[in-house]
Short mmCIF file of C-alpha atoms and ligand atoms in Angstrom, two decimals:
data_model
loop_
_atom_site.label_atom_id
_atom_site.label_comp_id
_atom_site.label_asym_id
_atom_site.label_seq_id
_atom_site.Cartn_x
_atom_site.Cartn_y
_atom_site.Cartn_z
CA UNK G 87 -138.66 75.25 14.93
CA UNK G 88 -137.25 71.97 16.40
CA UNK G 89 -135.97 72.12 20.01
CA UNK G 90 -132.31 70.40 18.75
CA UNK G 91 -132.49 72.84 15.37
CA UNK G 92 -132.96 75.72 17.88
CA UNK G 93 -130.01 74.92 19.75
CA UNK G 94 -127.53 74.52 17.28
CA UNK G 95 -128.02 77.89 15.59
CA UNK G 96 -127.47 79.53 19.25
CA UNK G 97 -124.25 77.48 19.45
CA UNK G 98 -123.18 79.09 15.76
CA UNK G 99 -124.65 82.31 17.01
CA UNK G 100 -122.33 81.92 20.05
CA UNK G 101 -119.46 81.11 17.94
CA UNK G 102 -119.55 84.13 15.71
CA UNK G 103 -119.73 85.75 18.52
CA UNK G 104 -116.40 84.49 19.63
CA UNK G 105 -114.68 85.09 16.39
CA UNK G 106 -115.91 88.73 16.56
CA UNK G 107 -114.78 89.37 19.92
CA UNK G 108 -110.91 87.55 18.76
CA UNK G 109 -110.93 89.92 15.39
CA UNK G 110 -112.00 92.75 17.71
CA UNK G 111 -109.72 92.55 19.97
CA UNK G 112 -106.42 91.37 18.43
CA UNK G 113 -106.73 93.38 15.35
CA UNK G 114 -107.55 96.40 17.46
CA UNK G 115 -110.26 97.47 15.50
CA UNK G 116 -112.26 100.94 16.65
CA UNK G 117 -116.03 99.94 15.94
CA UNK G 118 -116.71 103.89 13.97
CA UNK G 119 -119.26 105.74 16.07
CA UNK G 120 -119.14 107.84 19.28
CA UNK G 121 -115.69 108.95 19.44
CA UNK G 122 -114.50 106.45 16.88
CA UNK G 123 -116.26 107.41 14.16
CA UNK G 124 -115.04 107.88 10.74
CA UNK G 125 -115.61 108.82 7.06
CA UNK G 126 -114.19 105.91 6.04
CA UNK G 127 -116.95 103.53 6.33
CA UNK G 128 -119.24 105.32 4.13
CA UNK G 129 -122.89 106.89 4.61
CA UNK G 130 -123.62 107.88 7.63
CA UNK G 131 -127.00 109.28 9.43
CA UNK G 132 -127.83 111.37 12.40
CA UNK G 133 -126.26 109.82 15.66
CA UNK G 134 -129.34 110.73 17.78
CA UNK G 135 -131.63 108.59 15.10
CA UNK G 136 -129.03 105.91 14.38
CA UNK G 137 -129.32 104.77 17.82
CA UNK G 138 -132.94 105.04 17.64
CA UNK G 139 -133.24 102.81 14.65
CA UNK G 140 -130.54 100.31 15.85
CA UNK G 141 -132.33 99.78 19.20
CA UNK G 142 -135.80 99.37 18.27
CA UNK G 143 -135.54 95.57 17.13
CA UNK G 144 -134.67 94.74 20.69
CA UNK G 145 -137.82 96.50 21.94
CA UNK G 146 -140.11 95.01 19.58
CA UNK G 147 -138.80 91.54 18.54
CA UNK G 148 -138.24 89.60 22.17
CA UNK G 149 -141.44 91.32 23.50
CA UNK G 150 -143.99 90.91 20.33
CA UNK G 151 -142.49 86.96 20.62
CA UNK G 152 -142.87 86.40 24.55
CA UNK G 153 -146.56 87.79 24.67
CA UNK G 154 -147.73 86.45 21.76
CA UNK G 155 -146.05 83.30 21.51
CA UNK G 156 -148.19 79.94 22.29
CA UNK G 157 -146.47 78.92 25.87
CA UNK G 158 -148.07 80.54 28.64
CA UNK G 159 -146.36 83.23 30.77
CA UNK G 160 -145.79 82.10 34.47
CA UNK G 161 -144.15 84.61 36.61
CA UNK G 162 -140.66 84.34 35.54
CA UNK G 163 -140.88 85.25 31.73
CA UNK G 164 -143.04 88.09 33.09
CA UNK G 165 -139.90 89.13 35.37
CA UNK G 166 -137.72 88.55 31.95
CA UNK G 167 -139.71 90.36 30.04
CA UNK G 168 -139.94 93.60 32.19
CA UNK G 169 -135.99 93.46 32.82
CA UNK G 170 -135.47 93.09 28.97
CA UNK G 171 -137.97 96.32 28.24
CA UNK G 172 -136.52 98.61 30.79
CA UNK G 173 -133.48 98.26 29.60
CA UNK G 174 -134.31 98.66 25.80
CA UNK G 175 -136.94 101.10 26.49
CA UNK G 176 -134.23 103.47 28.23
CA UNK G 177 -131.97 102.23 25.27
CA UNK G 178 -133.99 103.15 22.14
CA UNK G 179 -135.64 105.98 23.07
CA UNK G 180 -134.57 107.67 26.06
CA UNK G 181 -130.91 107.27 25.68
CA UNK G 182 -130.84 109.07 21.77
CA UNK G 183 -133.03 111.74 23.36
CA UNK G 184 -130.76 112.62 26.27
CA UNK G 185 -127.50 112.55 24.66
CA UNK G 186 -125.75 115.61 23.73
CA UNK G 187 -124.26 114.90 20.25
CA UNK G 188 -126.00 117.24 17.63
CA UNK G 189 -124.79 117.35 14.42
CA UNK G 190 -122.61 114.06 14.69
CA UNK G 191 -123.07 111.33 12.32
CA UNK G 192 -122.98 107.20 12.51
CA UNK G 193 -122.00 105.15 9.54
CA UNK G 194 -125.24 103.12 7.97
CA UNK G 195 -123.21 99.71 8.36
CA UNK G 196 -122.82 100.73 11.62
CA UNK G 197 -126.88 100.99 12.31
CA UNK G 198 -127.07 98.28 9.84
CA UNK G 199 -125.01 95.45 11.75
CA UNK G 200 -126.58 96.40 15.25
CA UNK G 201 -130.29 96.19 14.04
CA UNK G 202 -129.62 93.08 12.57
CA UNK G 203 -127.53 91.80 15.58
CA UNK G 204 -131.43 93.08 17.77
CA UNK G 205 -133.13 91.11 15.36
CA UNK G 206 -131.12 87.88 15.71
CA UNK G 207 -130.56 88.55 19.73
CA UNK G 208 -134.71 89.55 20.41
CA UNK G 209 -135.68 86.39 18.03
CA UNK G 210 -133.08 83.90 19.79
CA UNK G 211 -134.44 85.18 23.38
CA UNK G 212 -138.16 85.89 22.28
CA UNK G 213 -138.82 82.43 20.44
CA UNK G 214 -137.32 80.62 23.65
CA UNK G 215 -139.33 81.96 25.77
CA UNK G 216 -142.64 82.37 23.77
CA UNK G 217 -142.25 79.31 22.18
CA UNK G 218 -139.88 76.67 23.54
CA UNK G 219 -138.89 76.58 27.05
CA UNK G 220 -139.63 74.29 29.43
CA UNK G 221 -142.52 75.12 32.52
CA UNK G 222 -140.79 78.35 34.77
CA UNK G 223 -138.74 76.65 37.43
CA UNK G 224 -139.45 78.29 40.69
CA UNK G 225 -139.61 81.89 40.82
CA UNK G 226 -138.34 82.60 44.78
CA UNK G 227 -135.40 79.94 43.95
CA UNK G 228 -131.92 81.95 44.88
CA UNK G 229 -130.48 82.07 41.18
CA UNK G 230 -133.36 84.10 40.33
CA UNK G 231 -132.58 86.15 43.16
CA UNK G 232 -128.97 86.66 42.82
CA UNK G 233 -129.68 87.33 38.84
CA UNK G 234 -132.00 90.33 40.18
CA UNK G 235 -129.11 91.90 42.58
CA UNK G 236 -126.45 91.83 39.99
CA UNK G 237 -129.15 92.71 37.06
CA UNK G 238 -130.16 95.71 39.24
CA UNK G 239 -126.59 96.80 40.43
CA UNK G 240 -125.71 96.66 36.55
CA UNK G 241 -129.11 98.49 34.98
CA UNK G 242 -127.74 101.10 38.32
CA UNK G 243 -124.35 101.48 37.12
CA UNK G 244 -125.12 101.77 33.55
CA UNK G 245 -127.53 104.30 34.06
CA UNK G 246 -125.52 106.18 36.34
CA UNK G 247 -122.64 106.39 34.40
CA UNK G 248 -124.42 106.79 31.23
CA UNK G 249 -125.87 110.42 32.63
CA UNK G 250 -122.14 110.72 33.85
CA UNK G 251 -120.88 111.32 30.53
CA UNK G 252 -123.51 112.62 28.87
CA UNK G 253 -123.50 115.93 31.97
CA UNK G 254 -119.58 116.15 30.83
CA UNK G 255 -120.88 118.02 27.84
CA UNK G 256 -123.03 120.75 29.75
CA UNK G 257 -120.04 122.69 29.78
CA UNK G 258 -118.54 122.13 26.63
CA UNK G 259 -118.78 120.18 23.65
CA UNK G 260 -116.08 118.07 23.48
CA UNK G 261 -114.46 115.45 25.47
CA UNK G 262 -112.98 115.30 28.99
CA UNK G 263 -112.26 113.50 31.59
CA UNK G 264 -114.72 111.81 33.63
CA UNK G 265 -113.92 111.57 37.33
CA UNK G 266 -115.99 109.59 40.44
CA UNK G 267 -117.69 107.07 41.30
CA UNK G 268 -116.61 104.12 39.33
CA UNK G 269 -114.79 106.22 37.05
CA UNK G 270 -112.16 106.46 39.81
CA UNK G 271 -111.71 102.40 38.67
CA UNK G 272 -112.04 102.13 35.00
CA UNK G 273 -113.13 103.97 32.12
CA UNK G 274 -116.16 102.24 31.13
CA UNK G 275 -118.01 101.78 34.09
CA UNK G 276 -121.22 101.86 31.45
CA UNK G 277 -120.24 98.97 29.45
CA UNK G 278 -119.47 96.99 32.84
CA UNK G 279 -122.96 97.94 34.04
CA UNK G 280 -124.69 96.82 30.99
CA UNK G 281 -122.18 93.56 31.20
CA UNK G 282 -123.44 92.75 34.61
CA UNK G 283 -127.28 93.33 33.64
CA UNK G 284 -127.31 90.91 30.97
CA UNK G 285 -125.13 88.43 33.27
CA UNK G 286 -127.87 88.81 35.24
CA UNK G 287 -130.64 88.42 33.08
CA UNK G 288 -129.17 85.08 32.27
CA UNK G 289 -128.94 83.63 35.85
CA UNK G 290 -132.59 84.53 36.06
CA UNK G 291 -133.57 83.00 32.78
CA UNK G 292 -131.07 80.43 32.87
CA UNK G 293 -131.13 79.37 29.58
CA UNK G 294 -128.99 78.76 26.60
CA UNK G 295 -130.29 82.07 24.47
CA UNK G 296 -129.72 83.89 27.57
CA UNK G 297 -126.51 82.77 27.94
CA UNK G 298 -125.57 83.41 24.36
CA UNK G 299 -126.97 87.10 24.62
CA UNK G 300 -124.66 87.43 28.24
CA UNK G 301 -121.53 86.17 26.19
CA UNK G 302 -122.10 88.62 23.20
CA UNK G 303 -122.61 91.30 25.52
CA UNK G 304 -118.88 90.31 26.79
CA UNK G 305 -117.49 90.07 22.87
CA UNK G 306 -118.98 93.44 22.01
CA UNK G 307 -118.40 95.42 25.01
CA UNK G 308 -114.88 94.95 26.35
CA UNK G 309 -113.23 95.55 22.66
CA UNK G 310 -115.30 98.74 23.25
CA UNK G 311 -114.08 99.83 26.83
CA UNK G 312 -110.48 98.89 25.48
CA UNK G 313 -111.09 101.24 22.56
CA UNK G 314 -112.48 104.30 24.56
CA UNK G 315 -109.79 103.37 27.46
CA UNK G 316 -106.76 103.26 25.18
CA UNK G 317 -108.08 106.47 23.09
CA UNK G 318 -107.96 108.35 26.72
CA UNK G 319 -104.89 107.50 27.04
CA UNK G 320 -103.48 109.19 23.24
CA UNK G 321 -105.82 112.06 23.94
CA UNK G 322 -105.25 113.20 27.69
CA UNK G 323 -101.25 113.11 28.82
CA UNK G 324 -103.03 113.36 32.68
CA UNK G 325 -105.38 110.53 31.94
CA UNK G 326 -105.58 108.92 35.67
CA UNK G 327 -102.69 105.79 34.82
CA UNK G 328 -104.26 103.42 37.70
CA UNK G 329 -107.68 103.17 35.98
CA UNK G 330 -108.60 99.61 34.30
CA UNK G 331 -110.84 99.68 31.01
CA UNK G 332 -113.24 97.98 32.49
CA UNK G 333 -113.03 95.09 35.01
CA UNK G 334 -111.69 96.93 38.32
CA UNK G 335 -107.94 96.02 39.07
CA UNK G 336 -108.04 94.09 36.35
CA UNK G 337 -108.54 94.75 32.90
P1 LIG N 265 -119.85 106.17 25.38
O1 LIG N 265 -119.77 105.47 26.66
O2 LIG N 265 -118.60 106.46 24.66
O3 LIG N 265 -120.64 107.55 25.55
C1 LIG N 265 -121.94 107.72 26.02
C2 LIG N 265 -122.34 109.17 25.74
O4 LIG N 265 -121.52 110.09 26.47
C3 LIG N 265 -122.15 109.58 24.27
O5 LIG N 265 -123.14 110.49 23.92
C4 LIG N 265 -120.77 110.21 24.24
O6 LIG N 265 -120.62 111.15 23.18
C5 LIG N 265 -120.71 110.88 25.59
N1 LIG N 265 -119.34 110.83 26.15
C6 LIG N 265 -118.63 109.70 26.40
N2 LIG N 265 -117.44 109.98 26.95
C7 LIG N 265 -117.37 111.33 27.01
C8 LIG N 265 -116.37 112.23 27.49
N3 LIG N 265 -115.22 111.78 28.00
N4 LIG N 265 -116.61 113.56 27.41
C9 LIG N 265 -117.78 114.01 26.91
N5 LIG N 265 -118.79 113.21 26.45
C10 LIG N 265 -118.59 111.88 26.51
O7 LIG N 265 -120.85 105.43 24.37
P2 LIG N 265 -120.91 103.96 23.82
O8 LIG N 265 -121.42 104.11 22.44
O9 LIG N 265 -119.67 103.20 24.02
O10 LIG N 265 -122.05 103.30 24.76
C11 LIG N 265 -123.27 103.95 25.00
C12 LIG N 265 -124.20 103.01 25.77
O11 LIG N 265 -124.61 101.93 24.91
C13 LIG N 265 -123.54 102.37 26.98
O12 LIG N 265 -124.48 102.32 28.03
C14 LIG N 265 -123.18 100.97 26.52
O13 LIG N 265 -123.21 100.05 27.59
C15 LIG N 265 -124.28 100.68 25.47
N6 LIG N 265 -123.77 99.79 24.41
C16 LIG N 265 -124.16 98.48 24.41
C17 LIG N 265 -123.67 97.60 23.48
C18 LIG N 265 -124.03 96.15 23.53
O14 LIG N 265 -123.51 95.35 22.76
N7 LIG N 265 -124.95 95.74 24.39
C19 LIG N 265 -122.74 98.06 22.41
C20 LIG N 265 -122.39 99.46 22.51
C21 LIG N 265 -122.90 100.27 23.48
P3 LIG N 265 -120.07 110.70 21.73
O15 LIG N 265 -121.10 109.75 21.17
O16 LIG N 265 -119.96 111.99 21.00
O17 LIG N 265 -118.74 110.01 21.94
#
């Protein structure tokens, strides 16, 4: 595909992704799974295995298109490409085997619009860097090393608070309150985790894909904390009033 072709369709990609996150947000929409979910949006499937299938795209597509792709890999789409698989290998396979949510279901358009979102997110970043981009610039240059820190600080805090809330349920199995650690701050310290990885991944790659993929991390994810964070609030009267969804002091 042309190099100006290319670019355009992450610019529309990037603008859908802006209307979604507007709709999102000001029509208050509850995307229906986790603690959202509902019969209204019809079929569902197994939670566990919804995730799984959602996921996989993400693991296959950007990898399968970086190492097989026609540009040569220099150090820095090797660095990419690791970041991008830890993340999605934790996400796809690990994640849906640790979680503790037997028996609950996830709506097929659900699974349906997130595989196709890892499709169009692991072709956009996989076909830039296995096909298009420009020679690596320098690997030691300081973006790449201050897209490392806050890539590693986020993949940290997402993981962290991911096994947070999935121990709440060792006790019982339904919801409560999660307390320390950045929980004392927000509600979603996950989803800011997972915001800062992929704001790091793009420093590193620097790129326009990346960029678009850091952006609809952003549109997806803080609809989502505001969900969970306002849904706390209806559900427990001695939710913690100080906590932000999910930017610290402020939002
Ligand atoms: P949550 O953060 O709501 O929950 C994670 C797990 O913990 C689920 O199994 C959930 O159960 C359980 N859990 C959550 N809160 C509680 C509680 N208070 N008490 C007991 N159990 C609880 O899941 P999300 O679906 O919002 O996100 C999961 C992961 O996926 C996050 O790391 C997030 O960053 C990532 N994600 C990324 C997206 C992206 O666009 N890149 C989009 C969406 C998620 P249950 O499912 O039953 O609620």
């Amino acid at each position: 595909m042309d190099f100006n072709l290319f670019n355009t369709l992450v610019w529309v990609w990037i603008g859908i992704g802006l209307a979604t996150f507007t709709y999102l947000l000001w029509s208050g929409t509850r995307a229906p799974y986790g603690r959202h979910t509902s019969e209204n949006w019809g079929k569902t499937m197994d939670n566990k295995w919804g995730w799984f299938v959602m996921e996989l795209p993400a693991l296959i597509v950007f990898p399968t298109l970086v190492l097989f792709g026609p540009r040569e890999m220099g150090n820095l789409s090797l660095i990419l490409l690791v970041m991008w698989t830890l993340h999605y290998f934790n996400r796809a396979i690990i994640f849906p085997l640790r979680i503790r949510t037997r028996g609950k279901k996830i709506p097929l358009t659900i699974v349906l619009s997130a595989f196709i979102f890892n499709v169009i997110n692991g072709f956009i970043n996989g076909y830039w860097l296995g096909y298009l981009a420009p020679l690596d610039h320098p690997f030691f240059s300081s973006s790449v090393l201050v897209g490392l820190i806050i890539y590693t600080m986020g993949f940290i805090l997402n993981q962290v608070s991911d096994h947070q809330l999935i121990g709440l349920r060792k006790k019982h199995t339904g919801y409560s309150i999660p307390k320390g650690g950045m929980f004392n701050y927000v509600s979603c310290p996950n989803h800011l985790g997972e915001i800062m990885e992929w704001i790091g991944f793009a420093v590193v790659a620097w790129s326009l894909p990346a960029l678009s993929f850091a952006l609809w991390t952003i549109f997806n994810l803080v609809p989502r904390a505001k969900n969970h964070h306002e849904w706390y609030l209806e559900n427990f009267k001695d939710y913690p009033k100080n906590r932000k969804a999910v930017i610290p002091g402020l939002f």
